[in-house]
GROMACS .gro file of C-alpha atoms in nm:
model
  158
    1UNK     CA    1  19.100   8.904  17.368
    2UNK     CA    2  18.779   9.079  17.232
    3UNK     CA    3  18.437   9.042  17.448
    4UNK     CA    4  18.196   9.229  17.652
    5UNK     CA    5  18.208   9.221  18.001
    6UNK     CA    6  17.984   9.385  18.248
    7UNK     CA    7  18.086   9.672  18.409
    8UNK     CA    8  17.960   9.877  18.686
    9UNK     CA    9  18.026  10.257  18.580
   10UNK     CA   10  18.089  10.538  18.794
   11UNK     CA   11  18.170  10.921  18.828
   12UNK     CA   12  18.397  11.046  19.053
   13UNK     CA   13  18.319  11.440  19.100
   14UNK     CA   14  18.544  11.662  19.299
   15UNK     CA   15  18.268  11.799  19.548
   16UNK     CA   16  18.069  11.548  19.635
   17UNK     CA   17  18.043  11.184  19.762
   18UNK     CA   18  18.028  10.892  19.406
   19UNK     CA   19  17.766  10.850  19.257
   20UNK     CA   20  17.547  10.525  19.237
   21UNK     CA   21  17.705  10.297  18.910
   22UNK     CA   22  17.527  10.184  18.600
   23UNK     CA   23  17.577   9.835  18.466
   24UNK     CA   24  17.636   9.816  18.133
   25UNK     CA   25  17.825   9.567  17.844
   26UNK     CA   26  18.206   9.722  17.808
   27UNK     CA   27  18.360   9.598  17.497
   28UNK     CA   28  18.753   9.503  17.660
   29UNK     CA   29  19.027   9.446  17.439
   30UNK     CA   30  19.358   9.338  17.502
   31UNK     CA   31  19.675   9.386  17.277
   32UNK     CA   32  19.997   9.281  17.368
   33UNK     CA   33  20.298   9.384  17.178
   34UNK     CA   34  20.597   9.044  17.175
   35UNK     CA   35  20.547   8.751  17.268
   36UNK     CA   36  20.251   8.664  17.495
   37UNK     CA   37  20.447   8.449  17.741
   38UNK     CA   38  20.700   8.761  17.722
   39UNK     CA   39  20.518   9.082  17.653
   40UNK     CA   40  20.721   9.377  17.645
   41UNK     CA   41  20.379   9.597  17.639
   42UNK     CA   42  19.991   9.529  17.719
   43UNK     CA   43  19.742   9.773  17.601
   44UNK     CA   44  19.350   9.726  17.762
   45UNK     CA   45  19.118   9.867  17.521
   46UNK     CA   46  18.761   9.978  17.656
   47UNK     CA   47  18.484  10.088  17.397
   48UNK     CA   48  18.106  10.094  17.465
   49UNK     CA   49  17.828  10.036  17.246
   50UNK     CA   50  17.585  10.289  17.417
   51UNK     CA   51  17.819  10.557  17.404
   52UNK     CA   52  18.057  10.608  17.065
   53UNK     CA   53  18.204  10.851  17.272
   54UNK     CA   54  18.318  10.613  17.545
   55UNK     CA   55  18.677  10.531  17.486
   56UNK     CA   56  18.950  10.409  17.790
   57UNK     CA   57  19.324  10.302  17.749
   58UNK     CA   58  19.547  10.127  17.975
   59UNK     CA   59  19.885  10.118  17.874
   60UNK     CA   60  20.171   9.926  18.080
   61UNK     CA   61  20.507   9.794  18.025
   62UNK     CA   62  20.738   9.636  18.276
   63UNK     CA   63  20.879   9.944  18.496
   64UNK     CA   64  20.518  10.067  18.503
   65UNK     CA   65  20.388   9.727  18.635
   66UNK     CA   66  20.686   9.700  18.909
   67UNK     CA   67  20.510  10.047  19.037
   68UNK     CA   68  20.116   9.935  19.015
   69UNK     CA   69  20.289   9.593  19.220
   70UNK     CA   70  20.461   9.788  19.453
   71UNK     CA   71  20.177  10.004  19.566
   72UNK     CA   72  19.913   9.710  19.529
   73UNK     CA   73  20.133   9.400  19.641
   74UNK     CA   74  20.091   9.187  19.370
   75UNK     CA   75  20.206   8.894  19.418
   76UNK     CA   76  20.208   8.780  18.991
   77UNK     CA   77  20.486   8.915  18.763
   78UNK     CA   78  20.488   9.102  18.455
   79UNK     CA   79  20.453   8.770  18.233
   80UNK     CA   80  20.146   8.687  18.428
   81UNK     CA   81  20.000   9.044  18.418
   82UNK     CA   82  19.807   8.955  18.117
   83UNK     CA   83  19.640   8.615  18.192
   84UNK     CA   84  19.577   8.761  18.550
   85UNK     CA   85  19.351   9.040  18.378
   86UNK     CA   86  19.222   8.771  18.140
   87UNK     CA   87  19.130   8.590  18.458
   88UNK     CA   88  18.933   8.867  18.600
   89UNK     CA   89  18.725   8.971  18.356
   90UNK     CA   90  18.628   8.587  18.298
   91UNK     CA   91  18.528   8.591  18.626
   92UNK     CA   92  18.324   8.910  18.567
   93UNK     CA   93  18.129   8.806  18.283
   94UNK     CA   94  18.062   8.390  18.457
   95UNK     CA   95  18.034   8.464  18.840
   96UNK     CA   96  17.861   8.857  18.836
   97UNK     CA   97  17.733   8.792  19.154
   98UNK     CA   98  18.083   8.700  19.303
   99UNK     CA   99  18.310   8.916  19.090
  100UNK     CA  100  18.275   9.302  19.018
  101UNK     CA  101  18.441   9.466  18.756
  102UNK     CA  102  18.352   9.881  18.900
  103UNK     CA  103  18.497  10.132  18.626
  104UNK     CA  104  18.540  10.452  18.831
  105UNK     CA  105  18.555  10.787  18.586
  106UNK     CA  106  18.685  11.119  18.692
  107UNK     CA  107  18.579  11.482  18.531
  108UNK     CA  108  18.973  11.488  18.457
  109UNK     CA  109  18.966  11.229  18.210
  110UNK     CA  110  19.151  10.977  18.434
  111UNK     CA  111  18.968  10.673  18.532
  112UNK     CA  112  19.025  10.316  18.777
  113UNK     CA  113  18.858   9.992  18.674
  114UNK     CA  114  18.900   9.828  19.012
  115UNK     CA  115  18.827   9.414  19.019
  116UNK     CA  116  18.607   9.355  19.325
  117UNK     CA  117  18.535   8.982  19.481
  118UNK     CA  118  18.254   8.944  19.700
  119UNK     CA  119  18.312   8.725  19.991
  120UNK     CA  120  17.972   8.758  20.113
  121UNK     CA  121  18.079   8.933  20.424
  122UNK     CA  122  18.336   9.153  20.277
  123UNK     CA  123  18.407   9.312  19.922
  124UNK     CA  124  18.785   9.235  19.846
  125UNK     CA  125  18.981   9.506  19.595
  126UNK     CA  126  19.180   9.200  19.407
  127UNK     CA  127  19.354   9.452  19.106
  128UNK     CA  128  19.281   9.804  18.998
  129UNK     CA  129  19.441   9.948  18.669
  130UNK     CA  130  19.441  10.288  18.582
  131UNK     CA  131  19.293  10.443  18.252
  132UNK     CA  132  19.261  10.737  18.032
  133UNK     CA  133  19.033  10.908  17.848
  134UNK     CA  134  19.176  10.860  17.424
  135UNK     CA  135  19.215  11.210  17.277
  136UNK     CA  136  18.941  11.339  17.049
  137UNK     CA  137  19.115  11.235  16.743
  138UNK     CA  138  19.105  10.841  16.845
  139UNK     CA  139  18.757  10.832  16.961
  140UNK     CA  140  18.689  11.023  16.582
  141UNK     CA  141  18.916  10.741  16.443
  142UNK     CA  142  18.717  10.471  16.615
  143UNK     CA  143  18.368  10.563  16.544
  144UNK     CA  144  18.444  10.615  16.170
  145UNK     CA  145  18.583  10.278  16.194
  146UNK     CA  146  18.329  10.082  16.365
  147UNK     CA  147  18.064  10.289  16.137
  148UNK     CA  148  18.216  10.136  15.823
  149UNK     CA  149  18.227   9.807  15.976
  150UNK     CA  150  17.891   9.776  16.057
  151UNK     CA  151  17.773   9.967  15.674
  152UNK     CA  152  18.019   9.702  15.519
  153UNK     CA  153  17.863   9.386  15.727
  154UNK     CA  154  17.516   9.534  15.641
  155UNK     CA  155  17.580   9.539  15.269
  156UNK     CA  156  17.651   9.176  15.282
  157UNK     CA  157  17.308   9.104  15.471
  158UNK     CA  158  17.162   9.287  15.172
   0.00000   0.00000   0.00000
């Protein structure tokens, strides 16, 4: 899985109250290491176009996911985890007036993308997955990467 979704994004500072969001296209990628119907690991990429700079992972494996159930009571295994998220941002990117996808950033480098459905008379938390900020050396990685993509792709227009 490999598409922009839209994303509300927010900072969370330690003083005061969060700020207003900005929408904006969040490239999500998902990479799951075994089988799909049996992963043993699921990795959730986020990368932004506007900002090289901008680079989230979420990183899970099965004890990890029994904790995020416990404390959200999720009612979907591990084996579903995947198609769940899938699900979600679908949702997201068809129904944005029904389904919220609010990426919540803190100075601290942690971050929450939390999956919001609008009822209409009440905003329902459905999933939220915790992130981190890569270290300096993947975000350097990626942009060099996605720079000689897009020379490569551009010599072939040429």
């Amino acid at each position: 899985y490999d598409r922009e979704c839209p994303f509300e994004l927010r900072v969370q500072s330690e003083a005061g109250p969060q700020e207003v969001g900005t929408l904006e296209a969040i490239q999500c990628k998902i990479l799951v290491l075994g089988d799909e119907s049996n992963p043993q690991h699921v990795r959730i990429e986020l990368t932004s176009e506007n900002d090289l700079f901008f680079h989230y992972t979420h990183s899970l494996d099965e004890s990890s996911f029994r904790r995020m159930q416990e404390q959200q009571k999720l009612m979907i295994d591990f084996t579903d985890y995947v198609t769940c998220v899938l699900k979600m941002l679908n949702s997201c990117i068809k129904e944005p007036h029904s389904f919220l996808a609010v990426f919540l950033m803190h100075t601290d480098g942690n971050a929450r993308l939390d999956f919001i459905q609008n009822m209409e008379y009440k905003f329902v938390e459905l999933l939220s997955c915790d992130f981190v900020a890569s270290p300096e050396e993947v975000v350097r990685h990626q942009i060099t990467f996605r720079y000689n993509s897009t020379k490569s792709k551009l010599a072939l227009v040429q």
